[in-house]
Amino acid sequence: MRPLVQTYGEWPIARTEYRSLYVLDGQSLGTAPAEGVSCYDEYGYNPAVGVTSGMHWGGGLMPWGTPVDQRLDEAYSLLFTTPPLEEALDVTGTPEAVLHVSSTAEVAYFRVKLIDVAPDGTSKLVRYGGLNATHRNGDDKPEPFEPGKIYELRVSLKAMSYVFQPGHRIRVAIASADFQNAWPTGQPSVNRVYRDRGHASHIRLPVIPTSEDDPPTVELKPLPNADPADLDTPTE
């Protein structure tokens, strides 16, 4: 099994290999784009999506300081998932989602979550990114978002370093809200994500291949199950 923690002496990592996972029919993710014409999935905008995300900017305020199982939000999101991984996958860098989308609204927001799905179905948030589509060409010059028109959006996820383990699945969840972390848009909408030959929506992952020259790994041991009153007592 590939180690959970790896150290590197540079950023970005020189041997990074970018791999694209494409959204496909059947809510799957694959390594090649779809071949169909005018294919899409759609969902209704639900401003309550995001209750499982945690409050990233709030300094760990409880009870929503850290993310929890994402399945409550996933019920109201578009999901695209790989088959179980045959080997560990180290994703270290800044992923980017390239989405071809349309909306019935003049203002629409798109939130992309990168998720680790464990064999038991637990859905763990790894990283995320979002974009108000009217800011697609920069925050300093918002532009109209014409209802029904297809646009290409490039959504940068925040920098990350994470190893997806064998038997786990990679999931991309797309919604139009992230309650607590993104300001909600004011118009109801039905939004589409396209996945045809001319509109190959995908996520681009910075993958780090295994190398014999990697520095030593760091072994992280679990904390002992100690009584809080004994925390000042050294343990072996």
PDB file of N, CA and C in Angstrom, residues 22-25 32-41 80 98-101 150 192-202:
ATOM      1  N   TYR A  22     -13.080  12.266 -17.265  1.00  0.00           N
ATOM      2  CA  TYR A  22     -14.196  12.864 -17.983  1.00  0.00           C
ATOM      3  C   TYR A  22     -15.534  12.395 -17.414  1.00  0.00           C
ATOM      4  N   VAL A  23     -16.492  13.315 -17.349  1.00  0.00           N
ATOM      5  CA  VAL A  23     -17.834  12.924 -16.910  1.00  0.00           C
ATOM      6  C   VAL A  23     -18.515  12.180 -18.054  1.00  0.00           C
ATOM      7  N   LEU A  24     -19.128  11.045 -17.715  1.00  0.00           N
ATOM      8  CA  LEU A  24     -19.700  10.157 -18.719  1.00  0.00           C
ATOM      9  C   LEU A  24     -21.125   9.783 -18.357  1.00  0.00           C
ATOM     10  N   ASP A  25     -21.784   9.114 -19.271  1.00  0.00           N
ATOM     11  CA  ASP A  25     -23.128   8.606 -19.030  1.00  0.00           C
ATOM     12  C   ASP A  25     -23.113   7.646 -17.841  1.00  0.00           C
ATOM     13  N   ALA A  32     -11.382   8.707 -21.004  1.00  0.00           N
ATOM     14  CA  ALA A  32     -11.583   9.179 -22.374  1.00  0.00           C
ATOM     15  C   ALA A  32     -12.914   9.915 -22.459  1.00  0.00           C
ATOM     16  N   PRO A  33     -12.989  10.971 -23.267  1.00  0.00           N
ATOM     17  CA  PRO A  33     -14.238  11.723 -23.376  1.00  0.00           C
ATOM     18  C   PRO A  33     -15.331  10.923 -24.058  1.00  0.00           C
ATOM     19  N   ALA A  34     -16.565  11.337 -23.831  1.00  0.00           N
ATOM     20  CA  ALA A  34     -17.720  10.676 -24.444  1.00  0.00           C
ATOM     21  C   ALA A  34     -17.754  10.955 -25.943  1.00  0.00           C
ATOM     22  N   GLU A  35     -18.459  10.105 -26.676  1.00  0.00           N
ATOM     23  CA  GLU A  35     -18.555  10.234 -28.129  1.00  0.00           C
ATOM     24  C   GLU A  35     -19.927  10.700 -28.586  1.00  0.00           C
ATOM     25  N   GLY A  36     -20.877  10.897 -27.671  1.00  0.00           N
ATOM     26  CA  GLY A  36     -22.223  11.273 -28.058  1.00  0.00           C
ATOM     27  C   GLY A  36     -22.328  12.722 -28.509  1.00  0.00           C
ATOM     28  N   VAL A  37     -23.544  13.095 -28.901  1.00  0.00           N
ATOM     29  CA  VAL A  37     -23.835  14.454 -29.356  1.00  0.00           C
ATOM     30  C   VAL A  37     -24.958  15.010 -28.496  1.00  0.00           C
ATOM     31  N   SER A  38     -24.769  16.231 -27.998  1.00  0.00           N
ATOM     32  CA  SER A  38     -25.778  16.932 -27.196  1.00  0.00           C
ATOM     33  C   SER A  38     -26.232  16.096 -26.000  1.00  0.00           C
ATOM     34  N   CYS A  39     -25.266  15.618 -25.226  1.00  0.00           N
ATOM     35  CA  CYS A  39     -25.562  14.838 -24.022  1.00  0.00           C
ATOM     36  C   CYS A  39     -25.292  15.705 -22.793  1.00  0.00           C
ATOM     37  N   TYR A  40     -26.144  15.591 -21.814  1.00  0.00           N
ATOM     38  CA  TYR A  40     -25.975  16.392 -20.599  1.00  0.00           C
ATOM     39  C   TYR A  40     -26.721  15.753 -19.443  1.00  0.00           C
ATOM     40  N   ASP A  41     -26.359  16.173 -18.241  1.00  0.00           N
ATOM     41  CA  ASP A  41     -27.100  15.868 -17.020  1.00  0.00           C
ATOM     42  C   ASP A  41     -27.526  17.198 -16.421  1.00  0.00           C
ATOM     43  N   PHE A  80     -20.325  12.020 -10.292  1.00  0.00           N
ATOM     44  CA  PHE A  80     -19.618  11.225 -11.297  1.00  0.00           C
ATOM     45  C   PHE A  80     -18.479  10.508 -10.576  1.00  0.00           C
ATOM     46  N   VAL A  98     -12.918  21.524 -15.749  1.00  0.00           N
ATOM     47  CA  VAL A  98     -13.338  22.224 -16.963  1.00  0.00           C
ATOM     48  C   VAL A  98     -14.772  21.772 -17.258  1.00  0.00           C
ATOM     49  N   LEU A  99     -15.712  22.655 -17.024  1.00  0.00           N
ATOM     50  CA  LEU A  99     -17.126  22.312 -17.153  1.00  0.00           C
ATOM     51  C   LEU A  99     -17.757  23.064 -18.310  1.00  0.00           C
ATOM     52  N   HIS A 100     -18.572  22.345 -19.062  1.00  0.00           N
ATOM     53  CA  HIS A 100     -19.401  22.969 -20.093  1.00  0.00           C
ATOM     54  C   HIS A 100     -20.820  22.970 -19.542  1.00  0.00           C
ATOM     55  N   VAL A 101     -21.360  24.158 -19.302  1.00  0.00           N
ATOM     56  CA  VAL A 101     -22.594  24.274 -18.533  1.00  0.00           C
ATOM     57  C   VAL A 101     -23.562  25.250 -19.192  1.00  0.00           C
ATOM     58  N   ILE A 150     -24.525  27.635 -23.762  1.00  0.00           N
ATOM     59  CA  ILE A 150     -23.483  26.782 -23.194  1.00  0.00           C
ATOM     60  C   ILE A 150     -22.190  27.579 -23.059  1.00  0.00           C
ATOM     61  N   ARG A 192     -27.336  22.633 -16.281  1.00  0.00           N
ATOM     62  CA  ARG A 192     -26.897  21.459 -17.038  1.00  0.00           C
ATOM     63  C   ARG A 192     -25.381  21.386 -17.100  1.00  0.00           C
ATOM     64  N   VAL A 193     -24.863  20.164 -17.047  1.00  0.00           N
ATOM     65  CA  VAL A 193     -23.446  19.885 -17.279  1.00  0.00           C
ATOM     66  C   VAL A 193     -23.370  18.972 -18.501  1.00  0.00           C
ATOM     67  N   TYR A 194     -22.667  19.418 -19.532  1.00  0.00           N
ATOM     68  CA  TYR A 194     -22.628  18.704 -20.808  1.00  0.00           C
ATOM     69  C   TYR A 194     -21.448  17.748 -20.843  1.00  0.00           C
ATOM     70  N   ARG A 195     -21.641  16.641 -21.557  1.00  0.00           N
ATOM     71  CA  ARG A 195     -20.628  15.578 -21.603  1.00  0.00           C
ATOM     72  C   ARG A 195     -20.609  14.921 -22.972  1.00  0.00           C
ATOM     73  N   ASP A 196     -20.720  15.729 -24.030  1.00  0.00           N
ATOM     74  CA  ASP A 196     -20.697  15.162 -25.386  1.00  0.00           C
ATOM     75  C   ASP A 196     -19.367  15.452 -26.069  1.00  0.00           C
ATOM     76  N   ARG A 197     -19.279  15.059 -27.327  1.00  0.00           N
ATOM     77  CA  ARG A 197     -18.022  15.138 -28.059  1.00  0.00           C
ATOM     78  C   ARG A 197     -17.473  16.564 -28.114  1.00  0.00           C
ATOM     79  N   GLY A 198     -18.336  17.535 -28.268  1.00  0.00           N
ATOM     80  CA  GLY A 198     -17.891  18.920 -28.365  1.00  0.00           C
ATOM     81  C   GLY A 198     -17.832  19.651 -27.043  1.00  0.00           C
ATOM     82  N   HIS A 199     -18.313  19.025 -25.980  1.00  0.00           N
ATOM     83  CA  HIS A 199     -18.348  19.667 -24.667  1.00  0.00           C
ATOM     84  C   HIS A 199     -17.928  18.641 -23.612  1.00  0.00           C
ATOM     85  N   ALA A 200     -16.641  18.323 -23.609  1.00  0.00           N
ATOM     86  CA  ALA A 200     -16.130  17.232 -22.779  1.00  0.00           C
ATOM     87  C   ALA A 200     -15.777  17.755 -21.382  1.00  0.00           C
ATOM     88  N   SER A 201     -16.761  17.838 -20.527  1.00  0.00           N
ATOM     89  CA  SER A 201     -16.506  18.272 -19.151  1.00  0.00           C
ATOM     90  C   SER A 201     -15.600  17.256 -18.464  1.00  0.00           C
ATOM     91  N   HIS A 202     -14.619  17.762 -17.696  1.00  0.00           N
ATOM     92  CA  HIS A 202     -13.674  16.864 -17.048  1.00  0.00           C
ATOM     93  C   HIS A 202     -12.984  17.566 -15.891  1.00  0.00           C
TER      94      HIS A 202
END
